[in-house]
Coordinates of C-alpha atoms (C1' of nucleotides) in Angstrom, one line a residue:
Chain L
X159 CA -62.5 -36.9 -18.2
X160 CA -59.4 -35.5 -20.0
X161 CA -60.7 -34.7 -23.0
X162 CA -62.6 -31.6 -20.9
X163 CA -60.2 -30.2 -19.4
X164 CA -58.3 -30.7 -22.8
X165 CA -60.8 -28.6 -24.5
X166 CA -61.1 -25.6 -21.9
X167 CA -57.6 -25.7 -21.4
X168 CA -56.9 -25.3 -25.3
X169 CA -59.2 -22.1 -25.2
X170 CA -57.6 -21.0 -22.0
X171 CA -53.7 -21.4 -22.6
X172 CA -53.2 -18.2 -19.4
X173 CA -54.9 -20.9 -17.0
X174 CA -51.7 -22.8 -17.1
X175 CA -48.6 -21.9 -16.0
X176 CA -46.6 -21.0 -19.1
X177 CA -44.2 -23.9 -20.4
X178 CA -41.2 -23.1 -22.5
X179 CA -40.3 -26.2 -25.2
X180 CA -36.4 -26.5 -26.2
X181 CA -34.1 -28.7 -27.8
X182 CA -30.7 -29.3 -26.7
X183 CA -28.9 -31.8 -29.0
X184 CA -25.5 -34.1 -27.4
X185 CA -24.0 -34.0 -30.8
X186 CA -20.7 -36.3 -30.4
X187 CA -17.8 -36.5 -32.9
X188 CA -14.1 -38.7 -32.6
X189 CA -11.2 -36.9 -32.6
X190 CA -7.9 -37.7 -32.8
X191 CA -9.3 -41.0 -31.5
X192 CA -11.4 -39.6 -28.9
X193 CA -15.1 -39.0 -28.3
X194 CA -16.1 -35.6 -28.5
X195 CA -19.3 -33.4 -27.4
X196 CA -20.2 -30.2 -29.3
X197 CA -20.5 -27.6 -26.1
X198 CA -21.2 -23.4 -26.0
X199 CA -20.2 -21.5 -23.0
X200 CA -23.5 -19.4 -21.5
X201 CA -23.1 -16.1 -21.7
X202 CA -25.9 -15.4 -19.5
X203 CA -27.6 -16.1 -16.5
X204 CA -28.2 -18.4 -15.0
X205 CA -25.2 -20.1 -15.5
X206 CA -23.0 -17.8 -16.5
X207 CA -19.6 -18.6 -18.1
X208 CA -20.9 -22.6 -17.3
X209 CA -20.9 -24.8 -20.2
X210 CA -24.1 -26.3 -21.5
X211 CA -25.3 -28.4 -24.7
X212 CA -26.0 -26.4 -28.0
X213 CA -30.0 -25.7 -28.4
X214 CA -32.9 -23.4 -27.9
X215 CA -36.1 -22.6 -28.3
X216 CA -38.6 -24.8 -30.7
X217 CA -40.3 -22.7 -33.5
X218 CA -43.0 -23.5 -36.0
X219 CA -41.4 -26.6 -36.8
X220 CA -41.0 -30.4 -35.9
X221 CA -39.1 -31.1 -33.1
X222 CA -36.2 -32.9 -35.7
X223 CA -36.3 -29.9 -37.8
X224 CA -35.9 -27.8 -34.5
X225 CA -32.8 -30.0 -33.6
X226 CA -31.0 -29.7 -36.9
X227 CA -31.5 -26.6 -37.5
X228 CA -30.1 -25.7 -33.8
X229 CA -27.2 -28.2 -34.8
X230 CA -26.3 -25.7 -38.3
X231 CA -26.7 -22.6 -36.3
X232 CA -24.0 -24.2 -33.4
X233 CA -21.6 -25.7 -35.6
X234 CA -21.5 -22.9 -38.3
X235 CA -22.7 -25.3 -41.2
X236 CA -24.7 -24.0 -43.8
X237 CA -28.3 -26.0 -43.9
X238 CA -27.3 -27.2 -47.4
X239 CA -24.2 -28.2 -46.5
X240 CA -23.5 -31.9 -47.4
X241 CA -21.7 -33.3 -44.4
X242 CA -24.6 -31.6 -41.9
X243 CA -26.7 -33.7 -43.9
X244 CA -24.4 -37.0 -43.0
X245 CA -25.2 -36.1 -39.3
X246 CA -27.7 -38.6 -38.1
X247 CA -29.9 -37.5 -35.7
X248 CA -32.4 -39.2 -32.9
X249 CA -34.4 -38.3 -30.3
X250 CA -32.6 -39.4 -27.2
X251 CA -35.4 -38.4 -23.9
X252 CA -37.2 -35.3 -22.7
X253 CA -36.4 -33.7 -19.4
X254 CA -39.3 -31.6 -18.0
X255 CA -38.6 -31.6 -14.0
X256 CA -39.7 -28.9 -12.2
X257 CA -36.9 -26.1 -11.4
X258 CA -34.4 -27.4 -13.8
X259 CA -34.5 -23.6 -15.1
X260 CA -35.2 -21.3 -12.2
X261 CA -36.7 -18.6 -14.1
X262 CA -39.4 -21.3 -15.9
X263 CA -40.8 -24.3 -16.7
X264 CA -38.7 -25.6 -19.4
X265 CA -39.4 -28.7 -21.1
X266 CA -36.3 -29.8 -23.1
X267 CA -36.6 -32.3 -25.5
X268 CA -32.8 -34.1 -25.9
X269 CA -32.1 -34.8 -29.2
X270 CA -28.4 -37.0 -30.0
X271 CA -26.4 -36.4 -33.0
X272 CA -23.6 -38.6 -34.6
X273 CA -21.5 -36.6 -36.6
X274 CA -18.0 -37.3 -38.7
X275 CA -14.8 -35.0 -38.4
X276 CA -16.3 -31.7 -38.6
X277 CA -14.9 -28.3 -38.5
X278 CA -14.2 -26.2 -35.4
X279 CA -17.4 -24.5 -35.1
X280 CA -16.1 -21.0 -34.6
X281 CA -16.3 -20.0 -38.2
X282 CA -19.9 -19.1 -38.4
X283 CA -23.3 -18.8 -37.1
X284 CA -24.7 -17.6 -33.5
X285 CA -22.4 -20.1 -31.4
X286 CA -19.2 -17.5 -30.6
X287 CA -18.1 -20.0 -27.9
X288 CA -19.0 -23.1 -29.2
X289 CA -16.5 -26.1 -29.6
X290 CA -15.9 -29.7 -29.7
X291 CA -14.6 -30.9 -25.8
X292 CA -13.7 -34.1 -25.1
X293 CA -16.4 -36.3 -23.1
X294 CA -14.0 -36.8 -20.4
X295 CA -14.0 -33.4 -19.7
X296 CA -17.4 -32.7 -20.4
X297 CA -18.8 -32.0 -16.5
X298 CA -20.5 -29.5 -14.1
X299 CA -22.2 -28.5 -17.4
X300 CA -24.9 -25.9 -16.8
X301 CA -28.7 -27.0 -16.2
X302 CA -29.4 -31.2 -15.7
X303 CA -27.4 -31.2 -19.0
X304 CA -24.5 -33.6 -16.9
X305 CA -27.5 -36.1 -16.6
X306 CA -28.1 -35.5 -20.5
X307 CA -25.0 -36.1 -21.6
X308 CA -24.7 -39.5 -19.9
X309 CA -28.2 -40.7 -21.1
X310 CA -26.4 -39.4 -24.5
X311 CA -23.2 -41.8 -23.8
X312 CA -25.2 -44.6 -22.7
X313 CA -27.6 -44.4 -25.7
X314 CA -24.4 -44.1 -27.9
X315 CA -22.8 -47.3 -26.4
X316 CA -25.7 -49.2 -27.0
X317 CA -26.7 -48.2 -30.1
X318 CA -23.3 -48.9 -31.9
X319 CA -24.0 -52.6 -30.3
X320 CA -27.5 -53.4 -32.5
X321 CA -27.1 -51.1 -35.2
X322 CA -24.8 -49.7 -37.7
X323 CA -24.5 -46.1 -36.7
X324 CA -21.1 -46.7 -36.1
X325 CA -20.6 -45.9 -39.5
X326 CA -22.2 -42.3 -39.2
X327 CA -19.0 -41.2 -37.3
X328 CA -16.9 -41.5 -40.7
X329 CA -16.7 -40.4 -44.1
X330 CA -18.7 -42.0 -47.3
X331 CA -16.0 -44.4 -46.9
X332 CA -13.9 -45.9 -44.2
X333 CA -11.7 -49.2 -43.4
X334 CA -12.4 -52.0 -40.8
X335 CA -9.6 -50.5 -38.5
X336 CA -11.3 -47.0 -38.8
X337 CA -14.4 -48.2 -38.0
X338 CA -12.7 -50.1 -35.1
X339 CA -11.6 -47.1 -33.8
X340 CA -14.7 -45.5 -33.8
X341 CA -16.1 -48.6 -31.8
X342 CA -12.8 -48.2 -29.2
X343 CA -13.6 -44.7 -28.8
X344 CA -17.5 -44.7 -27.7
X345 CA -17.2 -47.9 -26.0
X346 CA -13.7 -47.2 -24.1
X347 CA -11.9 -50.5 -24.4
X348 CA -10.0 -51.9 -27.1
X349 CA -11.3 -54.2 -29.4
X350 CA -9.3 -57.6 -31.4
X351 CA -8.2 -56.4 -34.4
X352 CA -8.4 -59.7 -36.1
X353 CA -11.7 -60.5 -34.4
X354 CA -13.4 -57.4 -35.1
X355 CA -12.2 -57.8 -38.4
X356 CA -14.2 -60.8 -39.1
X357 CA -17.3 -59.5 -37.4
X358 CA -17.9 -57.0 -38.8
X359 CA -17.7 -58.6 -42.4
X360 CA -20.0 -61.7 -41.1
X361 CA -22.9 -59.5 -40.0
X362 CA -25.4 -59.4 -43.4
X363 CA -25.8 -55.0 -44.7
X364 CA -23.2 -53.9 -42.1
X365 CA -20.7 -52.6 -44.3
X366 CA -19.8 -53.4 -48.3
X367 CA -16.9 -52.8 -50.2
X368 CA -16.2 -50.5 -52.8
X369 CA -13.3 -52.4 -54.2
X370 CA -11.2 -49.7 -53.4
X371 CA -8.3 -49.5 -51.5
X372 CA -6.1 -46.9 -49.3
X373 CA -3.7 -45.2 -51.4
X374 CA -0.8 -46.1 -48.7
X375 CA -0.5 -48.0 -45.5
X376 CA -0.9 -46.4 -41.9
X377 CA 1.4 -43.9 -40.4
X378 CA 3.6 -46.7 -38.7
X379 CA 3.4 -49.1 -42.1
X380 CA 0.7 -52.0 -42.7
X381 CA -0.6 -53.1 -45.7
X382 CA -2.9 -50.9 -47.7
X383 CA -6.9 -51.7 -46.0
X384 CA -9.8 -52.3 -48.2
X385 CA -12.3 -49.3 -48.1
X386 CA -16.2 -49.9 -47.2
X387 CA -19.0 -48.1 -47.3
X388 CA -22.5 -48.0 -45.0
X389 CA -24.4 -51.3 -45.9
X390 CA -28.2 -51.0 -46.1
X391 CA -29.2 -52.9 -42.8
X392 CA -30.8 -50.9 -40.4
X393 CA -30.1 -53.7 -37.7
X394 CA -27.1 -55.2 -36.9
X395 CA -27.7 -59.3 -36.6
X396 CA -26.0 -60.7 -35.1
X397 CA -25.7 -58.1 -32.5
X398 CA -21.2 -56.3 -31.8
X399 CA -21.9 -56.7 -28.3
X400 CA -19.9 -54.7 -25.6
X401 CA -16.9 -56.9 -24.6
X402 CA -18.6 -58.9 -21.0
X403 CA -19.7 -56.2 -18.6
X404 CA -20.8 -58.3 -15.2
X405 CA -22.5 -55.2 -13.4
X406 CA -25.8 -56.0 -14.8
X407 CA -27.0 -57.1 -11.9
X408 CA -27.5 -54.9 -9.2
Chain G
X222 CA -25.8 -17.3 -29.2
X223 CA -28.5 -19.5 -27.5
X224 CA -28.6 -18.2 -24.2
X225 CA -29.2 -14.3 -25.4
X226 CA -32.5 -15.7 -26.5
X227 CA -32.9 -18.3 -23.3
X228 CA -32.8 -15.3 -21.3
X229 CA -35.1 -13.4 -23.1
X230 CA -37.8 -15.3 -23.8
X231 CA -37.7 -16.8 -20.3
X232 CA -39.3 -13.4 -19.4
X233 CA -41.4 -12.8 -22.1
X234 CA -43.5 -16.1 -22.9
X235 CA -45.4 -14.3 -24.8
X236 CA -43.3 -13.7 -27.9
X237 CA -43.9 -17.2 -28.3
X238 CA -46.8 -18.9 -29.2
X239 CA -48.7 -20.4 -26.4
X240 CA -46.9 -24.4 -25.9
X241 CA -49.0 -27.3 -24.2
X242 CA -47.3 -29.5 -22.6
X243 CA -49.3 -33.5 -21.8
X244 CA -48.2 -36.8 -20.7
X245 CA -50.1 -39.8 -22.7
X246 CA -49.4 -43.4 -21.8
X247 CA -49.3 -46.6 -23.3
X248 CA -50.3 -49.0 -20.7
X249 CA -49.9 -52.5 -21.4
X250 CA -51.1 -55.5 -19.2
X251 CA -52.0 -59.0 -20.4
X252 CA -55.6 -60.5 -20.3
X253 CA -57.0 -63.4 -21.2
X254 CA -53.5 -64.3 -22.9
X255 CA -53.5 -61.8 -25.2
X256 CA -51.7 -57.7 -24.8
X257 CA -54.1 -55.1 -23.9
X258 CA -54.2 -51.4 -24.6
X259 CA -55.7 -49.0 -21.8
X260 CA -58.2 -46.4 -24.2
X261 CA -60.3 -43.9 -23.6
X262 CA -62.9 -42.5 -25.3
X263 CA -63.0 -39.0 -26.1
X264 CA -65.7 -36.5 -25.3
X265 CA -65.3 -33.6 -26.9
X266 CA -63.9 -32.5 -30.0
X267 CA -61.5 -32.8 -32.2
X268 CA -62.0 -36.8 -32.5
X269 CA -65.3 -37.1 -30.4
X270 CA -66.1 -40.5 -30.3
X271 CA -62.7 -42.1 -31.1
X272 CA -60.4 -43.8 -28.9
X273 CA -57.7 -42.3 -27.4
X274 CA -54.5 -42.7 -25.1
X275 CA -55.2 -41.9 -21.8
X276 CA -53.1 -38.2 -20.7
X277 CA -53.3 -35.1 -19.4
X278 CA -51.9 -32.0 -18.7
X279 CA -48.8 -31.3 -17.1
X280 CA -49.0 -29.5 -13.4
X281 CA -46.3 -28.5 -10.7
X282 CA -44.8 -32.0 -10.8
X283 CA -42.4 -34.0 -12.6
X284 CA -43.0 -35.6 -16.1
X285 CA -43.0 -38.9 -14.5
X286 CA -45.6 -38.2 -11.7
X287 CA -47.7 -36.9 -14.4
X288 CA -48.0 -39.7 -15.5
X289 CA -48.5 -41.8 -12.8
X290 CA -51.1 -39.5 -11.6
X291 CA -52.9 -40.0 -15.0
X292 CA -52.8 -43.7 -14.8
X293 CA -53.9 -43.7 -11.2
X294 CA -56.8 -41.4 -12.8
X295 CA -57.7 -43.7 -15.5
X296 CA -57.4 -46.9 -14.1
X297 CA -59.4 -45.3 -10.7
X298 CA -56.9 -47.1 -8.5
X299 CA -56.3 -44.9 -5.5
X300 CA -52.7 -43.4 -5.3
X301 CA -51.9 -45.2 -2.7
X302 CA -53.0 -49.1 -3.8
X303 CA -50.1 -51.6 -4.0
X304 CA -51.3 -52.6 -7.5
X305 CA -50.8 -49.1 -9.0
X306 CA -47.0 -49.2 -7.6
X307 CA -46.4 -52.1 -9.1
X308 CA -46.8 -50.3 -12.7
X309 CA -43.5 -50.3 -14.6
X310 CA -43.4 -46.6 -15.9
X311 CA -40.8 -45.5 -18.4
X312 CA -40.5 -42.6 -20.7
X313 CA -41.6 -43.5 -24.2
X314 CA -40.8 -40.8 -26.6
X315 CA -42.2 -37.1 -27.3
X316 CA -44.4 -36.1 -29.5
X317 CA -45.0 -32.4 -31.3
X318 CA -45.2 -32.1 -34.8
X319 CA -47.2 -28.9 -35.2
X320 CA -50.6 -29.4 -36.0
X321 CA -50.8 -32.8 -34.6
X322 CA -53.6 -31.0 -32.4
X323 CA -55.8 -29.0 -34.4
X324 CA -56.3 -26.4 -31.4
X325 CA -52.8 -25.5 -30.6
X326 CA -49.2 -26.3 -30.2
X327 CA -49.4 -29.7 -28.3
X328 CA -46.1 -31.6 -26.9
X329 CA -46.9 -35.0 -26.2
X330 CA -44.6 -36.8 -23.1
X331 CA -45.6 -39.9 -24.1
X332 CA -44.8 -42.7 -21.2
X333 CA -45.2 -46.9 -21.7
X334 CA -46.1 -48.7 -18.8
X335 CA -46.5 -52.3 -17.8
X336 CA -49.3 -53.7 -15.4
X337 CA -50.3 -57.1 -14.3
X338 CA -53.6 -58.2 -14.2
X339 CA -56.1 -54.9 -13.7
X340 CA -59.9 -54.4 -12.7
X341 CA -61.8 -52.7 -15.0
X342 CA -61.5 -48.9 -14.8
X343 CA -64.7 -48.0 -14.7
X344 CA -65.4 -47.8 -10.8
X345 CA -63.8 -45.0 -10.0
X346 CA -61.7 -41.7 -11.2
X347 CA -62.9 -39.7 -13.8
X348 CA -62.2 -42.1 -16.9
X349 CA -65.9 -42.7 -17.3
X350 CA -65.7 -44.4 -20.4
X351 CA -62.3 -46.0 -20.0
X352 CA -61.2 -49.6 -20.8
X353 CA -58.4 -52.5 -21.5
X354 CA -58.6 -53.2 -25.3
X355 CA -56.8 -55.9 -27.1
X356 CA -54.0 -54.2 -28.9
X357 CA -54.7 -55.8 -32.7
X358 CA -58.2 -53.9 -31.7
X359 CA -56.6 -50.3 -31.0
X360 CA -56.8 -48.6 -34.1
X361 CA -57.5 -45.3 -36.1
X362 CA -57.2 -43.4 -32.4
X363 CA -57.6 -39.8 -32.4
X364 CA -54.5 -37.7 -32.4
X365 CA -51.0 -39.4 -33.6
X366 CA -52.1 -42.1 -30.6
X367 CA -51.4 -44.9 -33.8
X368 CA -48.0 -44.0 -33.6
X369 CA -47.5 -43.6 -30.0
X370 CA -49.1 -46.9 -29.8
X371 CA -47.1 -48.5 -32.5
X372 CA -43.8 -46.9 -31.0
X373 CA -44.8 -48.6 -27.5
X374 CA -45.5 -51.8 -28.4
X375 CA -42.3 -51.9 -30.7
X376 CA -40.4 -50.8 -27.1
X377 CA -42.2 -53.2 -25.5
X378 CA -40.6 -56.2 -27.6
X379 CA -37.6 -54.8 -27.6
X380 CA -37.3 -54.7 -23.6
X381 CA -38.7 -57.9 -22.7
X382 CA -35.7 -59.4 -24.8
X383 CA -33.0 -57.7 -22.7
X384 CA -34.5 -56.5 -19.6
X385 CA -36.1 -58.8 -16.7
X386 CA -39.5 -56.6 -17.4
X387 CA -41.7 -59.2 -18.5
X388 CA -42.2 -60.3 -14.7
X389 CA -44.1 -56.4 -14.2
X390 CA -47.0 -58.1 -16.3
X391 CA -47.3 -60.8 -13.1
X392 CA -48.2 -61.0 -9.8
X393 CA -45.4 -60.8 -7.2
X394 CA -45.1 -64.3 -7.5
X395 CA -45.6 -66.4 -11.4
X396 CA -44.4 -69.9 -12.6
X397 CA -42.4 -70.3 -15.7
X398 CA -45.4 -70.7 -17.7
X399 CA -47.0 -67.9 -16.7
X400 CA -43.5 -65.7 -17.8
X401 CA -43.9 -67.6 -21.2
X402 CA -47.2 -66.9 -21.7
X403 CA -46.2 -63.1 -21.2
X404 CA -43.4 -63.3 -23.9
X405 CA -46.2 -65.3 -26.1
X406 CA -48.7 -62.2 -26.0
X407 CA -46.1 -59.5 -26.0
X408 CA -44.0 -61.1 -29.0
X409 CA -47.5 -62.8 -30.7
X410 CA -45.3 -66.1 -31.2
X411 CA -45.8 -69.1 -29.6
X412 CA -42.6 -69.9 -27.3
X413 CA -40.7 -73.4 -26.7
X414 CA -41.9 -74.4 -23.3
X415 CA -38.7 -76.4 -22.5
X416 CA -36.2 -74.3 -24.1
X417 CA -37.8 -71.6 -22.5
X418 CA -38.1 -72.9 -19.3
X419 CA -34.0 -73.5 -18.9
X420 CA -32.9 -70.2 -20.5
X421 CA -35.0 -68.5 -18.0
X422 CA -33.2 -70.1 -15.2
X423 CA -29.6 -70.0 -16.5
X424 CA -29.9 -66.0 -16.7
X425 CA -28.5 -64.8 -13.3
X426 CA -30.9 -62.6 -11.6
X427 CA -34.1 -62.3 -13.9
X428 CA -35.9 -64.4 -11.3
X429 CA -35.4 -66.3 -8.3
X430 CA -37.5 -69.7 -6.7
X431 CA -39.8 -69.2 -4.1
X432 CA -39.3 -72.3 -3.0
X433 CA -43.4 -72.6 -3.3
X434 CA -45.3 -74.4 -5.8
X435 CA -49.0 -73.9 -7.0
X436 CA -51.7 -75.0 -4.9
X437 CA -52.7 -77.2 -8.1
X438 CA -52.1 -78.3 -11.7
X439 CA -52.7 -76.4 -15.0
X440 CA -56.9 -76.6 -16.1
X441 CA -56.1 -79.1 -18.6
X442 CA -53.9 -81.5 -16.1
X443 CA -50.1 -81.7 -15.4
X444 CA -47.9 -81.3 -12.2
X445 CA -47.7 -78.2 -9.9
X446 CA -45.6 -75.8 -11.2
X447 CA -42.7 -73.9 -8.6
X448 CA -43.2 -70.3 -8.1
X449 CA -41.1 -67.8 -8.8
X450 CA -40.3 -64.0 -8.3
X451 CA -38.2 -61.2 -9.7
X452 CA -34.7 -61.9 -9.5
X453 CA -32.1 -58.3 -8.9
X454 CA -31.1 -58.4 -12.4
X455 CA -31.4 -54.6 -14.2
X456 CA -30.5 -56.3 -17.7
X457 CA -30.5 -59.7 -18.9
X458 CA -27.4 -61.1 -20.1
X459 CA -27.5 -63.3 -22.1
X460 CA -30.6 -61.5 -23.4
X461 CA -33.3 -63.6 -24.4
X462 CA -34.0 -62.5 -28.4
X463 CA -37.0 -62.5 -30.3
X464 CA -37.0 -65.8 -32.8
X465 CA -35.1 -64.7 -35.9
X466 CA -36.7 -61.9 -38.1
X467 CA -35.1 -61.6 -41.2
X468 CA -36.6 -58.0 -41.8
X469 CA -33.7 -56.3 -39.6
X470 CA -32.3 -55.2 -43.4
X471 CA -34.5 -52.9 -45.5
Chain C
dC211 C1' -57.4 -94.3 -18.2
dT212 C1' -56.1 -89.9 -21.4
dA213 C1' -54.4 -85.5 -22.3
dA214 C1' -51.9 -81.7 -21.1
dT215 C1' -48.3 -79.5 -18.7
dA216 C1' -43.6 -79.0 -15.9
dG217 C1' -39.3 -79.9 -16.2
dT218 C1' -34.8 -82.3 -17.8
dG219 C1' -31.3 -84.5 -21.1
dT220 C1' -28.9 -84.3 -25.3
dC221 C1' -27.4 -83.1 -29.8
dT222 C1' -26.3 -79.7 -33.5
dG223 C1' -25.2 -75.4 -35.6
dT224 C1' -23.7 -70.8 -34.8
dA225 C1' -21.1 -67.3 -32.8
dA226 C1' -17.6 -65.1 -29.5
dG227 C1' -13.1 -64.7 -28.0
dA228 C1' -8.2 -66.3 -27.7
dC229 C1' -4.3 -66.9 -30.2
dA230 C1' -1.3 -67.8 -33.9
dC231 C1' 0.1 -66.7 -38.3
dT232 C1' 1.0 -64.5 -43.1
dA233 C1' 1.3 -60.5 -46.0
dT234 C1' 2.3 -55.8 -46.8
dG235 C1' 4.4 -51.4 -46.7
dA236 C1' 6.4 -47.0 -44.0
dG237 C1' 10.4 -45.4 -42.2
Chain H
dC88 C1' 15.8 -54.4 -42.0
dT89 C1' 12.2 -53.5 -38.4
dC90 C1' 7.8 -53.0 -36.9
dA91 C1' 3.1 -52.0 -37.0
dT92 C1' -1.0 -53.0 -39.2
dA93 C1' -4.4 -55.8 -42.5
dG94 C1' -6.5 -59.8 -42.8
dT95 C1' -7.0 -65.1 -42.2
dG96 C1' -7.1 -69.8 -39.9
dT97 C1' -8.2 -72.5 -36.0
dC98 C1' -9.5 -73.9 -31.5
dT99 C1' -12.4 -73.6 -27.3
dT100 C1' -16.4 -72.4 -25.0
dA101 C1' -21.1 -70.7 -24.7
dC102 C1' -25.5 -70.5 -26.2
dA103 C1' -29.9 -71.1 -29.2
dG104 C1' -33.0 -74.2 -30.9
dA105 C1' -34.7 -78.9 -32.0
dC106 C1' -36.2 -82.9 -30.2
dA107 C1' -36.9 -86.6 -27.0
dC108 C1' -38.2 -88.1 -22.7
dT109 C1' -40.0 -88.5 -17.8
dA110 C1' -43.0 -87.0 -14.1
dT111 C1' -47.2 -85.2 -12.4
dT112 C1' -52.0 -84.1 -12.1
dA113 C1' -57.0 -82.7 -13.9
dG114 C1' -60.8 -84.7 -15.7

DNA sequence: CTAATAGTGTCTGTAAGACACTATGAG
DNA sequence: CTCATAGTGTCTTACAGACACTATTAG
């Protein structure tokens, strides 16, 4: 019966091999109209010089407080700091294979972040080599973090289709054509301007307007856009769904 | 930087505090028309006496055969039985709040399975006290298990309405009713049997005809129905959505 | 026979996508 | 002025759900 083995094994911690627990977060960001991953450069073995996904080592704390305390530390935010608090945070998977560290068992539990323009990390905290790299480029990362960072793409494809997070990638507020953008930059398509457009208002708590508008058109002219804010639905219904993918099937 | 402290508490696990690592799993299967909950009982303290997931402790092996080697445990099929391979296993989520185990520092892999139809577990392994409980049954279970179980069955729902997983709660071969009745336990709603019936068959992939029929009609009367198996489909598109819950704003 | 189930036909409302069009404002 | 963008109108197609109906078989 488990619960014995729980018991002794509780009292007997040396009796199993010793487990490390991290966090690693895939904290992604648009720029200049392109997704962005928050990366550091190891400067140890193993590894070495190879790029990896911000995290470390879990502390007397929950595993959420562990990841957004790991995500202040890499991008140089202080913890008070209002737009590290605009960062919404999930827990994506945990990866525990044997020998994905060679020196231990390391269990890492992924954590993924959506944040809005943020500084370049340099400025402060532990993270000397951190900075934001496009996703595109984002490969031969150290550890299984490749496989990590595409659970973290996937997760962010789908979860702009169902729910509103879109709107985490901006500021307090944002137009329809930035929030487009955002949308164009996770999912890697272009999207209908004029059909996006009215989507987005028909979906009930997806986004509601301040009133406000943009002080002056877009770089190349346009009309000044309406601004929006977050709505308060935690679900998007009906569902922005991906433009027709036909490789479901397999 | 991260990887200083990567490096050196790789070789000195003892600076931290002592980390248990478990898998617990959320095994679903249908009986009797209505979703059931693989429990345990506990033994030993903390929670004598309650119900609990079934889990165990990590070994030498991946996260996922941990798990499978736990339900093969609690369910006393042998490793090798076709019925245990049939078990849909996914990662659920992980938990670790500290002091969610009074003892130590306990990370929780939790994994959600699917099963068809089960024996009883008590014949073999070393789940003595083991059994399929209906899920509006399974509550107050020791540990955070409420949680874990709430957060399963919520995945649960979620993936029968866009993945073909529904058909892991049958027998290699099922009629249309049989599917329905699945999506009627799992969903707790009662289905349209003719609407269900054609959106099954117009999704490409989520099953295919055996060409067979059943040997005879329903207990209460009506034709033979045509069998049925998986189809090749990894997703279901067009996915088939819960009836409309107007709770997706809060 | 009756009752229950399998499976099909048909209609309606909603939504997605294509496309056209107007209005606005930067350069 | 030119041109890019914001935002709206409209049409077609696809699908969800309601409902009606036929066919089949257990009891």
């Amino acid at each position: 019966m488990r619960a014995e083995s729980t018991f002794l094994a509780a009292y007997d911690p040396a009796g199993y091999p010793p487990v490390a627990v991290t966090v690693d977060i895939v904290v992604l960001t648009i720029r200049d109209g392109a997704l962005h991953v928050l990366l550091v450069e190891r400067a140890e073995h193993p590894y070495r010089g190879r790029s990896a996904l911000p995290g470390g080592f879990v502390r007397d704390e929950t595993l959420a407080e562990a990841a957004r305390r790991e995500l202040a530390e890499e991008t140089g935010l202080c913890p008070g700091e209002a737009a590290l608090a605009r960062v919404h945070l999930e827990q994506l998977r945990t990866y525990g294979d044997p020998g994905r560290d060679p020196r231990m068992r390391v269990m890492s539990v992924a954590y993924l972040g959506f944040a809005p323009s943020l500084p370049d990390p340099r400025a402060g905290g532990d993270a000397a080599t951190a900075g934001w790299v496009p996703v595109d480029e984002a490969r031969e990362l150290a550890f299984d973090h490749d496989t990590v960072l595409a659970d973290g793409l996937e997760r962010a494809r789908a979860k702009l289709e169902y729910t509103p997070l879109g709107t985490a990638f901006l500021g307090a507020e944002f137009t329809i054509g930035e929030l487009r953008a955002v949308y164009a930059a996770v999912w890697g398509e272009q999207l209908h301007a004029g059909n996006f457009h009215r989507k987005v208002l028909s979906v009930p708590g997806f986004v509601e307007s301040t009133g406000g508008t943009t002080s002056r058109g877009g770089e190349r002219g346009g009309p000044r856009a309406r601004l929006y804010r977050a709505g308060d639905a935690a679900l998007l219904h009906p569902a922005l769904l991906r433009p027709t993918r036909e490789e479901q099937v397999r």
